[in-house]
Amino acid sequence: MSNVPVITVDGPSGTGKGIICSYLADWLQWHFLDSGALYRVLALAAEKHHINSDEEAKLVNLAENLNVEFEVAGAGSLVNVLLDGEVATDDIRTETCGNAASVIAPIAKVRKALLSRQRAFHEPPGLIADGRDMGTVVFPEATLKIYLTASAEERAKRRYKQLKEKGINANLRDLSAAIAERDERDSTRAASPLKAAEDAIVIDTSSLDIDAVLANISELVRNTVPGLQK
Ligand code: C5P
């Protein structure tokens, strides 16, 4: 599959990764891997089966046998995530589920169990991979690696706005604290910590609006991906 291009987009939450990856997958009509959704589904499955975050063997077994489906419309857009055949799209998007995912994500054997599932998304005509370790571990040979950052304060504000728009009550100070805690856990863990690959292009989105980030990245894609007629 080495001739099938992959663009990795890594970084902490609230940097605009999700929206940027959806845009890229839709524009290029490529496949889309939302790896965070996989960790979130695993956390949801663990809750469903009453498995605690310290029960490593059970979590690994769960990860190996996870019955998850990503329903897509066309190449790029993720419509629904199913766990054991049931729609889990909204359940996995809560702050609680994101935090639960980051508590089990440091377990190296769990990460290993999810590796081949993630690599299976690498199919023609190409893949956009969104996560924390896409450029460093899962797709080290990626065609283009992007790492998005933004200040913790700006990310908390964006998340707050997103939740408000969805009609979900949120407190900015609590959100900031939760984001800081999750960042700390994700970036200090031994297994595949959140960090930019050495050959990644780092973009700080703190003072950029989404259109500016998209313009910047689209240009990078045009200049990097061979044979692109876009
Ligand atoms: O990106 P998202 O917020 O959906 O990810 C939820 C959690 O899953 C992250 O905080 C992180 O702990 C974990 N994760 C990971 N590696 C990835 C994607 C997500 O460890 N590639």
PDB file of N, CA, C and O in Angstrom, residues 19-58:
ATOM      1  N   ILE A  19     -12.700  18.957  11.978  1.00  0.00           N
ATOM      2  CA  ILE A  19     -13.327  19.685  10.864  1.00  0.00           C
ATOM      3  C   ILE A  19     -12.376  19.721   9.665  1.00  0.00           C
ATOM      4  O   ILE A  19     -12.798  19.578   8.515  1.00  0.00           O
ATOM      5  N   ILE A  20     -11.089  19.864   9.948  1.00  0.00           N
ATOM      6  CA  ILE A  20     -10.100  19.918   8.864  1.00  0.00           C
ATOM      7  C   ILE A  20     -10.015  18.564   8.158  1.00  0.00           C
ATOM      8  O   ILE A  20     -10.000  18.487   6.923  1.00  0.00           O
ATOM      9  N   CYS A  21     -10.004  17.495   8.938  1.00  0.00           N
ATOM     10  CA  CYS A  21      -9.925  16.157   8.333  1.00  0.00           C
ATOM     11  C   CYS A  21     -11.167  15.850   7.512  1.00  0.00           C
ATOM     12  O   CYS A  21     -11.063  15.288   6.413  1.00  0.00           O
ATOM     13  N   SER A  22     -12.346  16.227   8.013  1.00  0.00           N
ATOM     14  CA  SER A  22     -13.578  15.976   7.242  1.00  0.00           C
ATOM     15  C   SER A  22     -13.519  16.735   5.924  1.00  0.00           C
ATOM     16  O   SER A  22     -13.885  16.203   4.869  1.00  0.00           O
ATOM     17  N   TYR A  23     -13.051  17.986   6.010  1.00  0.00           N
ATOM     18  CA  TYR A  23     -12.962  18.795   4.786  1.00  0.00           C
ATOM     19  C   TYR A  23     -12.014  18.138   3.783  1.00  0.00           C
ATOM     20  O   TYR A  23     -12.335  17.995   2.604  1.00  0.00           O
ATOM     21  N   LEU A  24     -10.847  17.718   4.264  1.00  0.00           N
ATOM     22  CA  LEU A  24      -9.844  17.119   3.364  1.00  0.00           C
ATOM     23  C   LEU A  24     -10.371  15.829   2.733  1.00  0.00           C
ATOM     24  O   LEU A  24     -10.225  15.603   1.531  1.00  0.00           O
ATOM     25  N   ALA A  25     -11.001  14.984   3.567  1.00  0.00           N
ATOM     26  CA  ALA A  25     -11.508  13.701   3.058  1.00  0.00           C
ATOM     27  C   ALA A  25     -12.592  13.942   2.006  1.00  0.00           C
ATOM     28  O   ALA A  25     -12.656  13.254   0.987  1.00  0.00           O
ATOM     29  N   ASP A  26     -13.416  14.954   2.251  1.00  0.00           N
ATOM     30  CA  ASP A  26     -14.491  15.272   1.324  1.00  0.00           C
ATOM     31  C   ASP A  26     -13.939  15.873   0.023  1.00  0.00           C
ATOM     32  O   ASP A  26     -14.344  15.487  -1.077  1.00  0.00           O
ATOM     33  N   TRP A  27     -12.997  16.774   0.172  1.00  0.00           N
ATOM     34  CA  TRP A  27     -12.395  17.439  -0.996  1.00  0.00           C
ATOM     35  C   TRP A  27     -11.660  16.423  -1.883  1.00  0.00           C
ATOM     36  O   TRP A  27     -11.841  16.385  -3.106  1.00  0.00           O
ATOM     37  N   LEU A  28     -10.855  15.566  -1.257  1.00  0.00           N
ATOM     38  CA  LEU A  28     -10.050  14.612  -2.025  1.00  0.00           C
ATOM     39  C   LEU A  28     -10.818  13.338  -2.362  1.00  0.00           C
ATOM     40  O   LEU A  28     -10.371  12.538  -3.176  1.00  0.00           O
ATOM     41  N   GLN A  29     -11.966  13.151  -1.666  1.00  0.00           N
ATOM     42  CA  GLN A  29     -12.735  11.904  -1.789  1.00  0.00           C
ATOM     43  C   GLN A  29     -11.878  10.701  -1.367  1.00  0.00           C
ATOM     44  O   GLN A  29     -11.827   9.682  -2.051  1.00  0.00           O
ATOM     45  N   TRP A  30     -11.196  10.885  -0.250  1.00  0.00           N
ATOM     46  CA  TRP A  30     -10.363   9.833   0.331  1.00  0.00           C
ATOM     47  C   TRP A  30     -11.072   9.240   1.546  1.00  0.00           C
ATOM     48  O   TRP A  30     -12.039   9.798   2.052  1.00  0.00           O
ATOM     49  N   HIS A  31     -10.524   8.129   2.040  1.00  0.00           N
ATOM     50  CA  HIS A  31     -11.053   7.526   3.267  1.00  0.00           C
ATOM     51  C   HIS A  31     -10.647   8.376   4.467  1.00  0.00           C
ATOM     52  O   HIS A  31      -9.687   9.144   4.404  1.00  0.00           O
ATOM     53  N   PHE A  32     -11.375   8.188   5.548  1.00  0.00           N
ATOM     54  CA  PHE A  32     -11.140   8.989   6.752  1.00  0.00           C
ATOM     55  C   PHE A  32     -11.079   8.070   7.973  1.00  0.00           C
ATOM     56  O   PHE A  32     -12.017   7.314   8.224  1.00  0.00           O
ATOM     57  N   LEU A  33      -9.970   8.139   8.682  1.00  0.00           N
ATOM     58  CA  LEU A  33      -9.860   7.393   9.947  1.00  0.00           C
ATOM     59  C   LEU A  33      -9.932   8.382  11.102  1.00  0.00           C
ATOM     60  O   LEU A  33      -9.042   9.225  11.260  1.00  0.00           O
ATOM     61  N   ASP A  34     -10.991   8.268  11.899  1.00  0.00           N
ATOM     62  CA  ASP A  34     -11.105   9.060  13.126  1.00  0.00           C
ATOM     63  C   ASP A  34     -10.656   8.134  14.259  1.00  0.00           C
ATOM     64  O   ASP A  34     -11.461   7.435  14.866  1.00  0.00           O
ATOM     65  N   SER A  35      -9.344   8.133  14.524  1.00  0.00           N
ATOM     66  CA  SER A  35      -8.817   7.149  15.487  1.00  0.00           C
ATOM     67  C   SER A  35      -9.302   7.434  16.906  1.00  0.00           C
ATOM     68  O   SER A  35      -9.454   6.517  17.710  1.00  0.00           O
ATOM     69  N   GLY A  36      -9.575   8.708  17.204  1.00  0.00           N
ATOM     70  CA  GLY A  36     -10.093   9.039  18.538  1.00  0.00           C
ATOM     71  C   GLY A  36     -11.428   8.343  18.777  1.00  0.00           C
ATOM     72  O   GLY A  36     -11.713   7.890  19.888  1.00  0.00           O
ATOM     73  N   ALA A  37     -12.239   8.235  17.698  1.00  0.00           N
ATOM     74  CA  ALA A  37     -13.547   7.577  17.833  1.00  0.00           C
ATOM     75  C   ALA A  37     -13.367   6.118  18.250  1.00  0.00           C
ATOM     76  O   ALA A  37     -14.154   5.576  19.024  1.00  0.00           O
ATOM     77  N   LEU A  38     -12.290   5.509  17.760  1.00  0.00           N
ATOM     78  CA  LEU A  38     -12.022   4.102  18.095  1.00  0.00           C
ATOM     79  C   LEU A  38     -11.717   3.965  19.610  1.00  0.00           C
ATOM     80  O   LEU A  38     -12.242   3.073  20.278  1.00  0.00           O
ATOM     81  N   TYR A  39     -10.876   4.862  20.119  1.00  0.00           N
ATOM     82  CA  TYR A  39     -10.568   4.835  21.556  1.00  0.00           C
ATOM     83  C   TYR A  39     -11.813   5.169  22.383  1.00  0.00           C
ATOM     84  O   TYR A  39     -12.027   4.615  23.458  1.00  0.00           O
ATOM     85  N   ARG A  40     -12.631   6.061  21.851  1.00  0.00           N
ATOM     86  CA  ARG A  40     -13.860   6.417  22.566  1.00  0.00           C
ATOM     87  C   ARG A  40     -14.838   5.229  22.589  1.00  0.00           C
ATOM     88  O   ARG A  40     -15.471   4.962  23.611  1.00  0.00           O
ATOM     89  N   VAL A  41     -14.964   4.529  21.460  1.00  0.00           N
ATOM     90  CA  VAL A  41     -15.868   3.368  21.410  1.00  0.00           C
ATOM     91  C   VAL A  41     -15.385   2.293  22.385  1.00  0.00           C
ATOM     92  O   VAL A  41     -16.186   1.663  23.078  1.00  0.00           O
ATOM     93  N   LEU A  42     -14.068   2.135  22.444  1.00  0.00           N
ATOM     94  CA  LEU A  42     -13.526   1.142  23.377  1.00  0.00           C
ATOM     95  C   LEU A  42     -13.885   1.521  24.824  1.00  0.00           C
ATOM     96  O   LEU A  42     -14.275   0.655  25.619  1.00  0.00           O
ATOM     97  N   ALA A  43     -13.775   2.801  25.141  1.00  0.00           N
ATOM     98  CA  ALA A  43     -14.122   3.260  26.493  1.00  0.00           C
ATOM     99  C   ALA A  43     -15.599   3.005  26.772  1.00  0.00           C
ATOM    100  O   ALA A  43     -15.974   2.571  27.874  1.00  0.00           O
ATOM    101  N   LEU A  44     -16.429   3.236  25.757  1.00  0.00           N
ATOM    102  CA  LEU A  44     -17.875   3.012  25.924  1.00  0.00           C
ATOM    103  C   LEU A  44     -18.166   1.519  26.124  1.00  0.00           C
ATOM    104  O   LEU A  44     -18.961   1.137  26.987  1.00  0.00           O
ATOM    105  N   ALA A  45     -17.470   0.686  25.343  1.00  0.00           N
ATOM    106  CA  ALA A  45     -17.660  -0.766  25.463  1.00  0.00           C
ATOM    107  C   ALA A  45     -17.216  -1.245  26.846  1.00  0.00           C
ATOM    108  O   ALA A  45     -17.860  -2.098  27.458  1.00  0.00           O
ATOM    109  N   ALA A  46     -16.121  -0.669  27.351  1.00  0.00           N
ATOM    110  CA  ALA A  46     -15.625  -1.056  28.684  1.00  0.00           C
ATOM    111  C   ALA A  46     -16.662  -0.711  29.749  1.00  0.00           C
ATOM    112  O   ALA A  46     -16.945  -1.516  30.648  1.00  0.00           O
ATOM    113  N   GLU A  47     -17.271   0.451  29.585  1.00  0.00           N
ATOM    114  CA  GLU A  47     -18.305   0.862  30.545  1.00  0.00           C
ATOM    115  C   GLU A  47     -19.495  -0.110  30.486  1.00  0.00           C
ATOM    116  O   GLU A  47     -19.986  -0.579  31.513  1.00  0.00           O
ATOM    117  N   LYS A  48     -19.872  -0.441  29.250  1.00  0.00           N
ATOM    118  CA  LYS A  48     -21.008  -1.345  29.037  1.00  0.00           C
ATOM    119  C   LYS A  48     -20.760  -2.717  29.683  1.00  0.00           C
ATOM    120  O   LYS A  48     -21.664  -3.327  30.231  1.00  0.00           O
ATOM    121  N   HIS A  49     -19.500  -3.171  29.605  1.00  0.00           N
ATOM    122  CA  HIS A  49     -19.167  -4.494  30.151  1.00  0.00           C
ATOM    123  C   HIS A  49     -18.625  -4.415  31.577  1.00  0.00           C
ATOM    124  O   HIS A  49     -18.072  -5.387  32.081  1.00  0.00           O
ATOM    125  N   HIS A  50     -18.757  -3.247  32.196  1.00  0.00           N
ATOM    126  CA  HIS A  50     -18.299  -3.033  33.575  1.00  0.00           C
ATOM    127  C   HIS A  50     -16.827  -3.403  33.760  1.00  0.00           C
ATOM    128  O   HIS A  50     -16.462  -4.077  34.722  1.00  0.00           O
ATOM    129  N   ILE A  51     -16.013  -3.008  32.799  1.00  0.00           N
ATOM    130  CA  ILE A  51     -14.577  -3.275  32.905  1.00  0.00           C
ATOM    131  C   ILE A  51     -13.888  -1.984  33.343  1.00  0.00           C
ATOM    132  O   ILE A  51     -14.097  -0.916  32.750  1.00  0.00           O
ATOM    133  N   ASN A  52     -13.084  -2.074  34.383  1.00  0.00           N
ATOM    134  CA  ASN A  52     -12.394  -0.882  34.897  1.00  0.00           C
ATOM    135  C   ASN A  52     -11.107  -0.612  34.129  1.00  0.00           C
ATOM    136  O   ASN A  52     -10.556  -1.507  33.484  1.00  0.00           O
ATOM    137  N   SER A  53     -10.609   0.622  34.287  1.00  0.00           N
ATOM    138  CA  SER A  53      -9.420   1.028  33.523  1.00  0.00           C
ATOM    139  C   SER A  53      -8.159   0.288  33.971  1.00  0.00           C
ATOM    140  O   SER A  53      -7.159   0.287  33.262  1.00  0.00           O
ATOM    141  N   ASP A  54      -8.191  -0.369  35.148  1.00  0.00           N
ATOM    142  CA  ASP A  54      -6.988  -1.102  35.582  1.00  0.00           C
ATOM    143  C   ASP A  54      -7.059  -2.595  35.232  1.00  0.00           C
ATOM    144  O   ASP A  54      -6.149  -3.359  35.536  1.00  0.00           O
ATOM    145  N   GLU A  55      -8.138  -3.013  34.562  1.00  0.00           N
ATOM    146  CA  GLU A  55      -8.255  -4.434  34.192  1.00  0.00           C
ATOM    147  C   GLU A  55      -7.684  -4.638  32.783  1.00  0.00           C
ATOM    148  O   GLU A  55      -8.422  -4.817  31.798  1.00  0.00           O
ATOM    149  N   GLU A  56      -6.361  -4.622  32.724  1.00  0.00           N
ATOM    150  CA  GLU A  56      -5.664  -4.579  31.449  1.00  0.00           C
ATOM    151  C   GLU A  56      -6.007  -5.742  30.509  1.00  0.00           C
ATOM    152  O   GLU A  56      -6.323  -5.528  29.337  1.00  0.00           O
ATOM    153  N   ALA A  57      -5.950  -6.967  31.045  1.00  0.00           N
ATOM    154  CA  ALA A  57      -6.180  -8.135  30.179  1.00  0.00           C
ATOM    155  C   ALA A  57      -7.577  -8.085  29.567  1.00  0.00           C
ATOM    156  O   ALA A  57      -7.769  -8.383  28.375  1.00  0.00           O
ATOM    157  N   LYS A  58      -8.562  -7.689  30.374  1.00  0.00           N
ATOM    158  CA  LYS A  58      -9.941  -7.609  29.862  1.00  0.00           C
ATOM    159  C   LYS A  58     -10.065  -6.511  28.802  1.00  0.00           C
ATOM    160  O   LYS A  58     -10.774  -6.667  27.812  1.00  0.00           O
TER     161      LYS A  58
END
